[in-house]
Coordinates of C-alpha atoms and ligand atoms in Angstrom, one line a residue:
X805 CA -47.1 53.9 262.6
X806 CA -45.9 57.4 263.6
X807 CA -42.8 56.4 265.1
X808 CA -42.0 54.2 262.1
X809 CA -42.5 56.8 259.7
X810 CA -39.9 58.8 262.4
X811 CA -37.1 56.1 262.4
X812 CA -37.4 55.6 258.4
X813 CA -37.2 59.5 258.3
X814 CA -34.0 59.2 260.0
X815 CA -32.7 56.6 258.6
X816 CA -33.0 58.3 255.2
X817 CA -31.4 61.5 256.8
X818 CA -28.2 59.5 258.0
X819 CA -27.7 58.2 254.5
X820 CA -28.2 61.3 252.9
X821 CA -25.5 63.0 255.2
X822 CA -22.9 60.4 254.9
X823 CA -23.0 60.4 250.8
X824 CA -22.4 64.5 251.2
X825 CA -19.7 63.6 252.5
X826 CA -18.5 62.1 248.9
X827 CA -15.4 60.2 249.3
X828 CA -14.0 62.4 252.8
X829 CA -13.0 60.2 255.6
X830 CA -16.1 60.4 258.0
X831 CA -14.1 59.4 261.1
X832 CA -13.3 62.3 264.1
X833 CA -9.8 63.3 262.5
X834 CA -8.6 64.1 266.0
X835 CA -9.4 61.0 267.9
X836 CA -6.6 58.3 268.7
X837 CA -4.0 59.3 267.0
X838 CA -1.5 58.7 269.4
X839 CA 2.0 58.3 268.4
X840 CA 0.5 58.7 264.7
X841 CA 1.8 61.0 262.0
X842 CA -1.5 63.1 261.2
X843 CA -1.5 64.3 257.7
X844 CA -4.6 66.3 255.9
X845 CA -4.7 65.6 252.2
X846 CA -7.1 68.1 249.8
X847 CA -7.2 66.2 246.5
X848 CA -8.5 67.8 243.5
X849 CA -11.3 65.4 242.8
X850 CA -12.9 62.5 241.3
X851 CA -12.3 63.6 237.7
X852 CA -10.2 60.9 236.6
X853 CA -9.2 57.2 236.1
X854 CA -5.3 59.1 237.4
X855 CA -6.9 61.1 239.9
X856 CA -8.6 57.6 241.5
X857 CA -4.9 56.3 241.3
X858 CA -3.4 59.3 243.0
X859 CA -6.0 59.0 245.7
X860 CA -5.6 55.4 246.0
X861 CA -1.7 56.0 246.6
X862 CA -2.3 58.3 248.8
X863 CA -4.2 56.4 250.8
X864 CA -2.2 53.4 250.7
X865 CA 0.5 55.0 252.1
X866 CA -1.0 57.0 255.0
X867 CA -2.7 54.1 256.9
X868 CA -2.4 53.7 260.2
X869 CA -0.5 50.5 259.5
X870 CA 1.8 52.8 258.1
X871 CA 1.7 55.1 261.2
X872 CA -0.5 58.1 260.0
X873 CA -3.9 59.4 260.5
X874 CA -4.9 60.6 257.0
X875 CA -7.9 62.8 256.7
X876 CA -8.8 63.1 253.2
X877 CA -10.9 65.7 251.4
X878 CA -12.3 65.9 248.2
X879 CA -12.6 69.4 246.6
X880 CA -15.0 68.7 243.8
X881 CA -12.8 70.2 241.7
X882 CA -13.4 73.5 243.4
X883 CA -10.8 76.1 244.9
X884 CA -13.0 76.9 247.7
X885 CA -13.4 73.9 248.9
X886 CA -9.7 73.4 249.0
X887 CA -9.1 76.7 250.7
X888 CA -11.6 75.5 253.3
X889 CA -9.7 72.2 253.6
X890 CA -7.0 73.5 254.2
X891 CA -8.6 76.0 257.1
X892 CA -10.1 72.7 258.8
X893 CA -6.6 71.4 258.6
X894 CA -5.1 74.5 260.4
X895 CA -7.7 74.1 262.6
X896 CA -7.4 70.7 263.4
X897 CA -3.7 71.0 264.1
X898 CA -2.7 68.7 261.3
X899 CA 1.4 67.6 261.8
X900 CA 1.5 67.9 257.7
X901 CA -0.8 69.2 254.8
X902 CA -0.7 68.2 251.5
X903 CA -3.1 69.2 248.9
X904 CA -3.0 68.9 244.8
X905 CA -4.5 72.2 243.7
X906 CA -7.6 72.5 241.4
X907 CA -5.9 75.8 240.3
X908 CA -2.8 77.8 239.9
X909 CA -3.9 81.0 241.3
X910 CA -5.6 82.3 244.9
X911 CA -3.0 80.6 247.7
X912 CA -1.2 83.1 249.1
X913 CA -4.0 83.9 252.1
X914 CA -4.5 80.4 253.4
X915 CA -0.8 79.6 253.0
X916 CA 0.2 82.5 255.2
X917 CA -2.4 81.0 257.5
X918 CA -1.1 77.1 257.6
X919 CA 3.2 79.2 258.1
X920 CA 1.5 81.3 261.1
X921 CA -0.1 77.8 262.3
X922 CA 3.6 76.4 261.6
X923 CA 2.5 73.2 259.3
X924 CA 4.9 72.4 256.8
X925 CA 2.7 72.3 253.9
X926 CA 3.7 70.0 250.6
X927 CA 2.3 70.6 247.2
X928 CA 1.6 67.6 245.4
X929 CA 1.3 66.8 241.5
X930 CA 0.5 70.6 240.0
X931 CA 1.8 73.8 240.9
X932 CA 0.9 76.9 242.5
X933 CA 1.5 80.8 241.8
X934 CA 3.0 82.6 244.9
X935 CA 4.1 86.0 245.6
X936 CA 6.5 84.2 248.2
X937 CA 8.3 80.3 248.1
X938 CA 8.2 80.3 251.9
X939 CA 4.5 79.9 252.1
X940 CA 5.4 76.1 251.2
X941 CA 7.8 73.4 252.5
X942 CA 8.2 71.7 248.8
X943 CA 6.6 70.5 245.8
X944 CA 6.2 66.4 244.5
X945 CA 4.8 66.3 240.9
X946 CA 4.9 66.5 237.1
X947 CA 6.7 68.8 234.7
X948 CA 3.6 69.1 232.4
X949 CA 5.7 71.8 230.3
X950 CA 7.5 69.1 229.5
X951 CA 4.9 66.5 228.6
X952 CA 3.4 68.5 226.3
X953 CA 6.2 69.5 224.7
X954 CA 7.1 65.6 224.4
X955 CA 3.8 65.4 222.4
X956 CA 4.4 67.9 220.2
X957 CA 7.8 66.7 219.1
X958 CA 5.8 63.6 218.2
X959 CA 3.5 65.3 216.1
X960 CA 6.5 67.4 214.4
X961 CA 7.8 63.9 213.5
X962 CA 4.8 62.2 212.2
X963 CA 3.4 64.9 210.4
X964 CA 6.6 66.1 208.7
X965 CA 5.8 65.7 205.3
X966 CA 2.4 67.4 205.6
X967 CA 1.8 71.2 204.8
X968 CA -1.1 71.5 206.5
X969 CA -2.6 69.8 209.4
X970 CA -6.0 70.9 211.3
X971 CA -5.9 70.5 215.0
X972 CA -8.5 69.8 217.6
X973 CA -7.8 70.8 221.4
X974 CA -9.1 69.3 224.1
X975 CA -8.1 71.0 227.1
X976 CA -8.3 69.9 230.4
X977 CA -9.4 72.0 233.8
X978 CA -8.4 75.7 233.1
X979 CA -5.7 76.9 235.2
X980 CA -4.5 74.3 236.3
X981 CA -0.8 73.5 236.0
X982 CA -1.6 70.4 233.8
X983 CA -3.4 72.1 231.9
X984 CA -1.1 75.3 231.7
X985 CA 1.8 73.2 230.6
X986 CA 0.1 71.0 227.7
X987 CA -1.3 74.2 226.3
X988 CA 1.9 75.9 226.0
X989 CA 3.7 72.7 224.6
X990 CA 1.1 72.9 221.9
X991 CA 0.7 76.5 221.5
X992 CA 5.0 76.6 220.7
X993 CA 4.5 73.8 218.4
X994 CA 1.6 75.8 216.2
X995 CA 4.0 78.9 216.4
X996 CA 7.1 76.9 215.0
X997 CA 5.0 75.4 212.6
X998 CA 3.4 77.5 210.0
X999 CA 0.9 74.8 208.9
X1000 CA -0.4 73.6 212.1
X1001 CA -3.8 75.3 212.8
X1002 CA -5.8 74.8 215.9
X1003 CA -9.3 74.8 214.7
X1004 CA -11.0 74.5 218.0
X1005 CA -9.5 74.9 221.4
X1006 CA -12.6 74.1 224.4
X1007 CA -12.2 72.7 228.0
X1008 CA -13.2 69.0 228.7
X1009 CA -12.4 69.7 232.4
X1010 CA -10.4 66.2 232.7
X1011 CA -13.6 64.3 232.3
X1012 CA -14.9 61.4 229.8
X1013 CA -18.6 63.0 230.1
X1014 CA -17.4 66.9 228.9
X1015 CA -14.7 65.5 226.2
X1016 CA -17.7 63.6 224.5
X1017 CA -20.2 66.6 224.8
X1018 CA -17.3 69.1 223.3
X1019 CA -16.1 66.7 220.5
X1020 CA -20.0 66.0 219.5
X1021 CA -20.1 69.4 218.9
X1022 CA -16.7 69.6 217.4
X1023 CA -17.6 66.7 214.3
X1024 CA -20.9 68.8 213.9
X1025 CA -18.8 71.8 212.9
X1026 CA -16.0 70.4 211.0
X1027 CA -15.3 67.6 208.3
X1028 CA -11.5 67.7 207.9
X1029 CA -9.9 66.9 211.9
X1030 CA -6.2 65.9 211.2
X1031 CA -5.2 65.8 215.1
X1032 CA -7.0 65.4 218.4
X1033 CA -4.8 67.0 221.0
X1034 CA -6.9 65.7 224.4
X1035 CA -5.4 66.7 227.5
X1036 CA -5.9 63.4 229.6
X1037 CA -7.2 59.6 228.8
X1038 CA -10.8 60.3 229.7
X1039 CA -11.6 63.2 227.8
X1040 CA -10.1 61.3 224.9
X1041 CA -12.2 58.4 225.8
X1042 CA -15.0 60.6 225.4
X1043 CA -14.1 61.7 222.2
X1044 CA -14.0 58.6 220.6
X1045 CA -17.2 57.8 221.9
X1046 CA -18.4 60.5 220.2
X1047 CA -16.4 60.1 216.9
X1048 CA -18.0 56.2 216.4
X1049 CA -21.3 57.5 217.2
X1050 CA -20.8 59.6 214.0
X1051 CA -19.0 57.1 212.2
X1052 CA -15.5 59.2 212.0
X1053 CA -12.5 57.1 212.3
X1054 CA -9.3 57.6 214.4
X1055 CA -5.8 56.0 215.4
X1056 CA -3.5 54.6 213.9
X1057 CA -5.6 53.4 210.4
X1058 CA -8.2 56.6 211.1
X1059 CA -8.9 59.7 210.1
X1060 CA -8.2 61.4 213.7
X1061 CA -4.7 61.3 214.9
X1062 CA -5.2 61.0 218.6
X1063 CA -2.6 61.9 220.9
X1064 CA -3.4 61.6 224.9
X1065 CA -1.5 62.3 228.3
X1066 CA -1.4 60.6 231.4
X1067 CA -0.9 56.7 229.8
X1068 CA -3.3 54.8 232.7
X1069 CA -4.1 51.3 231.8
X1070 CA -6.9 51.4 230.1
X1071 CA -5.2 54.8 228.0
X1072 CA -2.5 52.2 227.1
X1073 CA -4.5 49.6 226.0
X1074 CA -6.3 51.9 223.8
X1075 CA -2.5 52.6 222.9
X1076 CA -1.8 48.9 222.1
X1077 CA -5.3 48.6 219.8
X1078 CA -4.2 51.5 217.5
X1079 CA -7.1 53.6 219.0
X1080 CA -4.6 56.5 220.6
X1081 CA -1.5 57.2 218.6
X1082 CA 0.5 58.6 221.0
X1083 CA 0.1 58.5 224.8
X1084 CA 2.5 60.3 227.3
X1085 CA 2.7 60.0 230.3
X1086 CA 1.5 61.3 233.8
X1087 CA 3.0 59.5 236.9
X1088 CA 0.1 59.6 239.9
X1089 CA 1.8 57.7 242.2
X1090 CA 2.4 60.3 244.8
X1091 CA 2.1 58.5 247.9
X1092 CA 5.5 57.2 248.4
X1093 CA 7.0 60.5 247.0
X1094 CA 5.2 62.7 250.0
X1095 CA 6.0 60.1 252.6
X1096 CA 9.5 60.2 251.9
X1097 CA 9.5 63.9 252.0
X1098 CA 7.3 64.0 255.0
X1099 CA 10.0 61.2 256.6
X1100 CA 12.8 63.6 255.9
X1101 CA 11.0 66.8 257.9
X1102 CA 10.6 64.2 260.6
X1103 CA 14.3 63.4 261.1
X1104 CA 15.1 67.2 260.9
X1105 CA 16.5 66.9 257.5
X1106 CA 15.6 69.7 254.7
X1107 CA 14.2 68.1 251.4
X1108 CA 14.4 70.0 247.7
X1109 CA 12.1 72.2 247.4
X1110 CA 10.7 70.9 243.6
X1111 CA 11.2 67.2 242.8
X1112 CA 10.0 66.4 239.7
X1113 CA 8.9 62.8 238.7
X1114 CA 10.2 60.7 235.7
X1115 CA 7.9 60.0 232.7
X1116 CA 7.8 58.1 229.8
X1117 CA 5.7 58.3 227.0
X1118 CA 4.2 55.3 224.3
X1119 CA 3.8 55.3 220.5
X1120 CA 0.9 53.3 219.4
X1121 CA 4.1 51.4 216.9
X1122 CA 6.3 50.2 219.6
X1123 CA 3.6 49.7 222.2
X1124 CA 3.8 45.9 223.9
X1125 CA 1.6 43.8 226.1
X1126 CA 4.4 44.4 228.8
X1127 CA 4.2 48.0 229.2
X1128 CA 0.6 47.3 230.3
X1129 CA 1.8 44.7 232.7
X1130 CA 3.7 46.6 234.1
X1131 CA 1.6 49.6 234.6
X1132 CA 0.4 49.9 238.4
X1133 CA -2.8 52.1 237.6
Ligands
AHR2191 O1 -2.8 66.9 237.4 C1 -2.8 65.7 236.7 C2 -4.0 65.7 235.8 O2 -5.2 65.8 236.5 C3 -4.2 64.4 235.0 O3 -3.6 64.5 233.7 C4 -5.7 64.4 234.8 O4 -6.2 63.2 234.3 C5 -6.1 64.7 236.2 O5 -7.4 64.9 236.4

């Protein structure tokens, strides 16, 4: 009885190591990877319907049917665990590292650590703040600045003719570069224009769960909301959740004008049914982008330094079935 009690104990201990381990490769990193390309990936999280995609490219393309040994770690959305990716990395003798920071800030230290260790290292969707560009080989991602200016022009065009309109931010994980860039594009908008007020401004940190909790406090303390100015598709998911529990409308024929970033499927198809006005959006489709990149390095060849991706973004009028077909994530 003893013993079983033993082996069940185990059993249970096994399981409850291996989901620690969240969504982190469990395999020894450094075993076989003979005449593979090793490359160690920090990702951000598991915050998002784009951040899934972005993982799932990522993945896609550094299989070992591919020729690479990917080892994969998942920062819960927390710069430590990122810097101490990136150690294990160093430590592992990784060929290349690539990680997405959570943050803008706090690199300098581990990136002098991976140039002593001579990795190339490669940034990956947002940006970082360094006292020195040599401390990375080059940057893949978004020009969020950009985006949410993109929005904003959007809103100078629909709302023209209005002399007032009261604005509801929903912003995503502070300091990060997405969410750097969509706050300035709004913030220059409400500076240009004397009528726009931003009556709340909270974080939603990129997820469906905190963009409902902030806008159910948000309808509690106001009854006129002209925009909703939501950082990503999930938090704005979120809202609306929370705006048909109260019974406030929004979209096209609503109340709420809701404009969105990042345009994943289901953010389009809430596009197509008038539920978000405007979405813009937010390639994650990284994969290929740091391959060819890390392909170059191979063959000697020096790649530039910031490549930024083309985006598109989709107004709730013009929207079609196809643009949803055609959407990958
Ligand atoms: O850095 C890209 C942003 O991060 C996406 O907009 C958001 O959904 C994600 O979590």
């Amino acid at each position: 009885m003893k013993k079983r009690v033993w082996i069940l104990l185990c059993l249970l201990f096994m399981m409850l190591a291996s989901c620690t381990q969240g969504s982190n490769d469990s395999r020894n990193p450094s075993e076989n990877t003979e005449g593979l390309i090793v490359v160690g990936f920090s990702q951000v999280g598991a915050e998002s319907d784009w951040r899934h995609a972005n993982s799932k490219s990522m993945r896609d393309t550094f299989s070992e049917e591919n020729g690479y040994r990917l080892v994969f770690r998942d920062a819960q959305q927390k710069l430590e665990n990122q810097i101490a990716a990136i150690r294990e990395f160093i430590e592992l003798k990784v060929d290349y590292i690539v990680f997405a920071p959570v943050s803008e800030e706090g690199w300098d230290d581990v990136l002098r650590e991976a140039k002593a260790a001579g990795i190339p290292v490669i940034i990956v969707d947002r940006m970082i703040q360094t006292s020195d560009d040599n401390l990375f080989t080059c940057w893949v991602g978004s020009d969020f600045r950009k985006e949410g200016d993109v929005a904003v022009a959007w809103m100078e065009n629909a709302f023209e003719a209005r002399s007032s309109i009261n604005i509801v931010h929903l912003q995503g994980s502070m300091g990060s570069s997405a969410q750097i860039g969509r706050t300035e594009g709004l913030q220059a908008g409400v500076d240009r224009n004397s009528g726009w007020e931003i009556i709340y401004r909270d974080s939603g940190d990129f997820t469906q769960v905190k963009g409902k909790e902030v806008m159910e406090y948000v309808l509690k303390q106001y009854t006129r909301i002209d925009v909703l100015y939501c950082e990503n598709d999930n938090m704005a998911y979120g809202a609306m959740e929370a705006m048909d529990m109260a019974a406030r409308t929004y979209g096209v024929n609503g109340e709420v004008t809701i404009l969105s970033f990042d345009a994943t499927r289901t953010g389009l198809e809430a596009t197509l049914q008038g539920k978000i006005n405007y979405n813009v959006e937010c390639n994650p489709l990284h994969g290929p982008r740091v391959e060819a990149v890390i392909l170059q390095l191979e063959k000697g060849e020096v790649p530039d330094k910031l490549a930024y991706v083309e985006e598109m973004s989709f107004d709730a009028a013009t929207i079609t079935q196809e643009d949803i077909d055609a959407r990958a994530y």
